[in-house]
XYZ file of C-alpha atoms in Angstrom:
334
model
C 32.441 78.784 15.768
C 29.844 77.387 13.406
C 29.853 74.092 15.249
C 29.297 75.820 18.536
C 26.456 77.836 17.091
C 24.876 74.677 15.681
C 25.133 72.951 19.085
C 23.440 75.832 20.853
C 20.632 75.868 18.327
C 20.194 72.105 18.706
C 20.034 72.350 22.505
C 17.464 75.149 22.312
C 15.376 73.049 19.922
C 15.475 70.040 22.187
C 14.401 72.044 25.193
C 11.541 73.612 23.262
C 10.362 70.220 22.033
C 10.434 68.811 25.563
C 8.475 71.745 26.899
C 5.898 71.484 24.105
C 5.507 67.759 24.692
C 5.015 68.311 28.396
C 2.403 70.918 27.807
C 0.587 68.676 25.354
C 0.669 65.848 27.839
C -0.938 68.000 30.538
C -3.508 69.461 28.170
C -4.494 66.010 26.869
C -5.403 64.796 30.360
C -9.076 64.753 31.231
C -10.568 65.994 34.413
C -10.660 62.468 35.732
C -6.840 62.159 35.418
C -6.048 65.506 37.123
C -4.884 65.771 40.665
C -6.157 69.309 41.099
C -9.589 70.073 39.867
C -9.708 72.372 36.875
C -11.074 75.912 37.262
C -12.124 78.582 34.754
C -9.710 81.487 34.052
C -10.214 84.647 36.086
C -8.894 87.402 33.862
C -10.330 90.186 35.932
C -8.283 89.028 38.947
C -5.208 88.774 36.767
C -5.575 92.359 35.715
C -6.028 93.356 39.381
C -2.758 91.555 40.260
C -0.945 93.278 37.354
C -2.266 96.697 38.488
C -1.182 96.061 42.105
C 2.288 94.967 41.043
C 2.736 97.954 38.814
C 1.545 100.246 41.640
C 4.113 98.647 43.902
C 6.789 99.361 41.300
C 5.731 102.991 40.903
C 5.769 103.567 44.631
C 9.278 101.941 44.918
C 10.535 104.171 42.125
C 8.958 107.167 43.860
C 10.911 106.253 47.015
C 14.185 106.366 45.044
C 13.243 109.759 43.596
C 12.251 111.174 46.965
C 15.497 109.900 48.436
C 17.559 111.579 45.790
C 15.708 114.937 46.246
C 16.406 115.646 49.897
C 15.035 119.215 49.987
C 11.404 118.274 49.619
C 8.910 119.286 52.328
C 8.027 116.437 54.702
C 10.874 114.425 53.147
C 10.953 111.660 55.794
C 7.120 111.219 55.634
C 7.230 110.896 51.856
C 9.979 108.241 52.077
C 8.001 106.194 54.600
C 4.718 106.573 52.663
C 6.167 105.549 49.273
C 8.055 102.519 50.557
C 5.190 101.454 52.773
C 2.712 101.598 49.894
C 5.140 99.617 47.704
C 5.184 96.783 50.221
C 1.409 97.031 50.768
C 0.621 96.800 47.029
C 2.984 93.870 46.661
C 1.391 92.075 49.604
C -2.132 92.713 48.166
C -1.001 91.272 44.798
C 0.179 88.090 46.538
C -3.075 87.831 48.458
C -5.212 88.200 45.368
C -3.037 85.668 43.544
C -3.418 83.118 46.340
C -7.156 83.555 46.690
C -8.262 84.121 43.143
C -5.735 82.684 40.731
C -4.309 79.568 42.322
C -6.538 76.495 42.445
C -6.651 75.048 45.954
C -8.393 72.207 47.683
C -8.369 70.671 51.160
C -7.510 66.966 51.330
C -7.422 65.165 54.648
C -4.907 62.388 54.423
C -1.609 61.393 55.966
C 1.619 62.659 54.416
C 3.450 59.985 52.391
C 6.961 58.897 53.018
C 9.448 61.432 51.692
C 11.622 61.006 48.606
C 9.152 58.788 46.708
C 9.575 59.395 42.931
C 5.812 59.056 42.332
C 4.965 61.531 44.978
C 7.548 63.997 43.776
C 6.108 63.766 40.300
C 2.628 64.321 41.778
C 3.809 67.438 43.571
C 5.268 68.802 40.320
C 1.988 68.022 38.574
C -0.024 69.719 41.361
C 2.050 72.897 40.975
C 1.664 72.857 37.197
C -2.083 72.179 37.262
C -2.671 74.841 39.958
C -1.601 77.521 37.549
C -3.767 76.384 34.674
C -6.225 79.195 35.128
C -3.544 81.796 34.552
C -3.991 83.126 31.005
C -1.565 86.125 31.139
C 1.511 84.472 32.511
C 3.980 86.674 30.598
C 2.200 89.856 31.676
C 2.037 88.706 35.270
C 5.681 87.696 35.180
C 6.719 91.064 33.756
C 4.726 92.952 36.352
C 6.170 90.816 39.122
C 9.699 91.358 37.810
C 9.153 95.118 37.618
C 7.742 95.258 41.151
C 10.490 93.000 42.614
C 13.278 94.976 40.864
C 11.874 98.360 41.949
C 11.361 97.299 45.552
C 14.826 95.733 45.626
C 16.422 98.963 44.328
C 14.437 101.028 46.786
C 15.637 98.797 49.651
C 19.293 99.248 48.824
C 19.111 102.909 47.834
C 19.834 104.279 51.341
C 22.922 102.103 51.598
C 24.357 103.707 48.538
C 24.809 106.951 50.402
C 27.525 105.270 52.506
C 29.715 104.749 49.437
C 30.292 105.931 45.846
C 26.751 105.312 44.585
C 24.131 107.989 44.396
C 25.481 111.505 44.065
C 25.465 113.172 47.521
C 26.885 116.599 46.797
C 24.174 118.192 48.887
C 25.867 116.867 51.998
C 28.867 119.101 51.157
C 27.057 122.220 49.976
C 26.949 125.186 52.325
C 25.486 128.720 52.030
C 28.945 130.287 52.462
C 30.356 132.129 49.461
C 33.204 134.565 49.063
C 32.052 138.033 50.225
C 29.122 136.919 52.344
C 29.011 138.766 55.663
C 29.001 137.087 59.071
C 25.958 138.144 61.105
C 24.525 137.270 64.548
C 21.160 135.646 65.239
C 19.459 139.049 64.789
C 21.084 139.764 61.434
C 23.595 142.320 62.693
C 27.002 142.141 60.922
C 30.077 141.350 62.983
C 32.871 143.916 62.961
C 36.422 142.754 63.433
C 36.863 145.130 66.325
C 33.969 143.421 68.189
C 35.698 140.021 68.347
C 37.653 139.789 71.605
C 40.165 137.186 72.727
C 38.826 134.631 75.166
C 35.244 135.027 73.973
C 33.142 132.530 71.935
C 30.895 133.895 69.165
C 28.271 132.226 66.886
C 27.780 133.635 63.419
C 25.529 132.896 60.389
C 25.732 133.736 56.684
C 23.862 136.860 55.766
C 20.565 136.383 53.756
C 20.772 132.547 54.070
C 18.818 130.001 56.032
C 20.437 129.790 59.486
C 19.103 126.283 60.215
C 21.032 124.450 57.470
C 23.822 122.237 58.756
C 26.554 124.207 56.996
C 25.348 127.620 58.111
C 26.431 128.237 61.740
C 30.062 128.911 62.599
C 31.975 129.645 65.791
C 34.218 132.713 65.765
C 37.237 133.138 68.093
C 40.183 135.409 68.232
C 43.760 134.395 69.118
C 47.075 136.080 69.206
C 48.327 135.991 65.564
C 51.766 134.970 66.845
C 50.243 131.809 68.337
C 48.706 130.561 65.147
C 50.078 127.429 63.413
C 47.558 127.032 60.569
C 47.972 124.348 57.935
C 49.709 125.181 54.682
C 47.698 127.400 52.385
C 45.687 129.079 55.139
C 48.028 131.931 56.041
C 45.429 134.489 54.986
C 42.430 132.803 56.522
C 42.641 134.454 59.937
C 42.853 138.277 59.615
C 44.032 139.866 62.885
C 43.926 136.379 64.500
C 40.184 136.010 63.928
C 39.042 132.528 62.855
C 35.741 130.798 62.056
C 35.014 127.085 62.206
C 31.969 124.961 61.528
C 29.750 124.679 64.597
C 28.962 121.008 63.761
C 31.221 118.458 65.481
C 32.895 116.025 63.100
C 32.226 113.077 65.425
C 28.417 112.757 65.707
C 27.118 116.087 64.511
C 26.502 117.792 67.859
C 26.941 121.540 68.225
C 30.262 122.968 69.312
C 29.020 124.864 72.360
C 32.019 125.222 74.677
C 35.221 127.259 74.537
C 38.066 126.468 76.882
C 40.205 129.428 77.711
C 43.031 129.053 80.218
C 42.874 131.224 83.276
C 46.464 130.425 84.139
C 48.219 130.004 80.754
C 51.557 128.789 82.142
C 50.058 125.635 83.586
C 46.746 125.084 81.731
C 46.173 123.818 78.203
C 45.859 126.329 75.385
C 42.465 127.589 74.162
C 40.266 124.958 72.468
C 36.789 124.422 71.085
C 34.800 121.588 72.777
C 31.771 119.482 71.856
C 29.700 118.755 75.057
C 28.283 115.476 73.688
C 31.479 113.329 73.686
C 34.091 115.896 74.598
C 35.828 116.094 71.241
C 38.351 118.942 71.538
C 39.709 121.015 68.644
C 42.655 123.381 68.568
C 41.705 126.598 66.656
C 45.336 127.699 66.561
C 46.117 124.652 64.379
C 43.153 125.012 62.030
C 40.664 122.999 64.136
C 42.959 119.984 64.688
C 41.595 117.274 66.964
C 43.574 117.137 70.203
C 41.194 114.972 72.264
C 38.094 112.838 71.906
C 36.506 110.552 69.266
C 36.227 113.064 66.403
C 37.672 111.637 63.197
C 38.892 114.791 61.452
C 39.462 118.519 62.169
C 36.677 121.081 62.280
C 36.237 122.635 58.816
C 37.643 126.139 58.858
C 36.006 129.034 57.019
C 38.389 131.576 55.458
C 37.727 135.180 56.604
C 38.393 138.607 55.221
C 37.804 142.124 56.657
C 36.115 144.528 54.237
C 36.611 148.289 53.953
C 34.114 148.977 56.703
C 35.871 146.637 59.081
C 33.152 143.905 58.888
C 33.904 140.189 58.688
C 33.197 138.389 55.425
C 33.716 134.847 54.179
C 36.728 134.375 51.949
C 35.227 131.234 50.390
C 33.798 127.867 51.458
C 34.967 125.565 54.232
C 38.218 123.694 54.147
C 36.373 120.364 54.108
C 32.857 118.817 54.226
C 30.721 119.825 57.176
C 29.285 117.235 59.522
C 30.179 113.871 61.043
C 33.337 112.190 59.742
C 31.438 109.327 58.156
C 29.756 111.779 55.739
C 33.129 112.137 54.055
C 33.490 108.433 53.199
C 32.171 108.889 49.657
C 34.333 111.938 48.980
C 37.426 110.338 50.389
C 36.988 107.189 48.262
C 36.289 109.265 45.176
C 39.498 111.245 45.639
């Protein structure tokens, strides 16, 4: 172990001596021996570049924060503005660096043959000498690293929502709670006696925002003897009344059609349909997919009937609301 430590220390010492010797060699050269003409430092421009890079980093971090807080007003506009400014500040930093901090000159001559050792050494020397006017290399390097890291994280942040990365519980939150009444679009509570077989109803949670994705539900009534609900849902459909999310689990369209057979002996049983891609769900089996591209059943909302005969939620949905790919993170986590 001691020998290994001594070897590492020796290697670091050799590298440091070589770097020091190289720096002394370049610093000992006069202006006549330089390939690129010397130029005075421009510390003001260096500070401008540092400020632009830090501004890019701040904007990129702001993008990550805005993405994580999805209930902000003008959410999409804030995302576009923050990420766009991050790229704009980074581009401005590169432009200032190229015009103010890198020594440049125009030489009209033919290109030499490639892979000449002398020419390769000259190129290396040109690169080294072009950065002579930089006096805050560590500060510039740290600012560039911060900006690059922040912009890189901002670029991959949206992809994290497709897997177990950033917490996305908000995709599964809904306004439904046990005891919350089902109301129509005018706020009138639904009574169990008002729900008829063969009719399609849309309901919303009382005293909650009706435009959230987990708010609207479809309500139907079937013969209790025809129900074949999944295990654990025997009490979810009082008097044969059932409620399901109105958002299709395929692409997020609204469930807007209800198929009721006019001639039951020969026609399929009642079903909920999405008009976008014709995903079809069987309410008698807890929203099971019986046709179409939907990847999972419609989430069912448990119902109860209170003492006044009005419909109330018995809890939250049986699963996450929305397109099936929204459940990727939850399925992997479980």
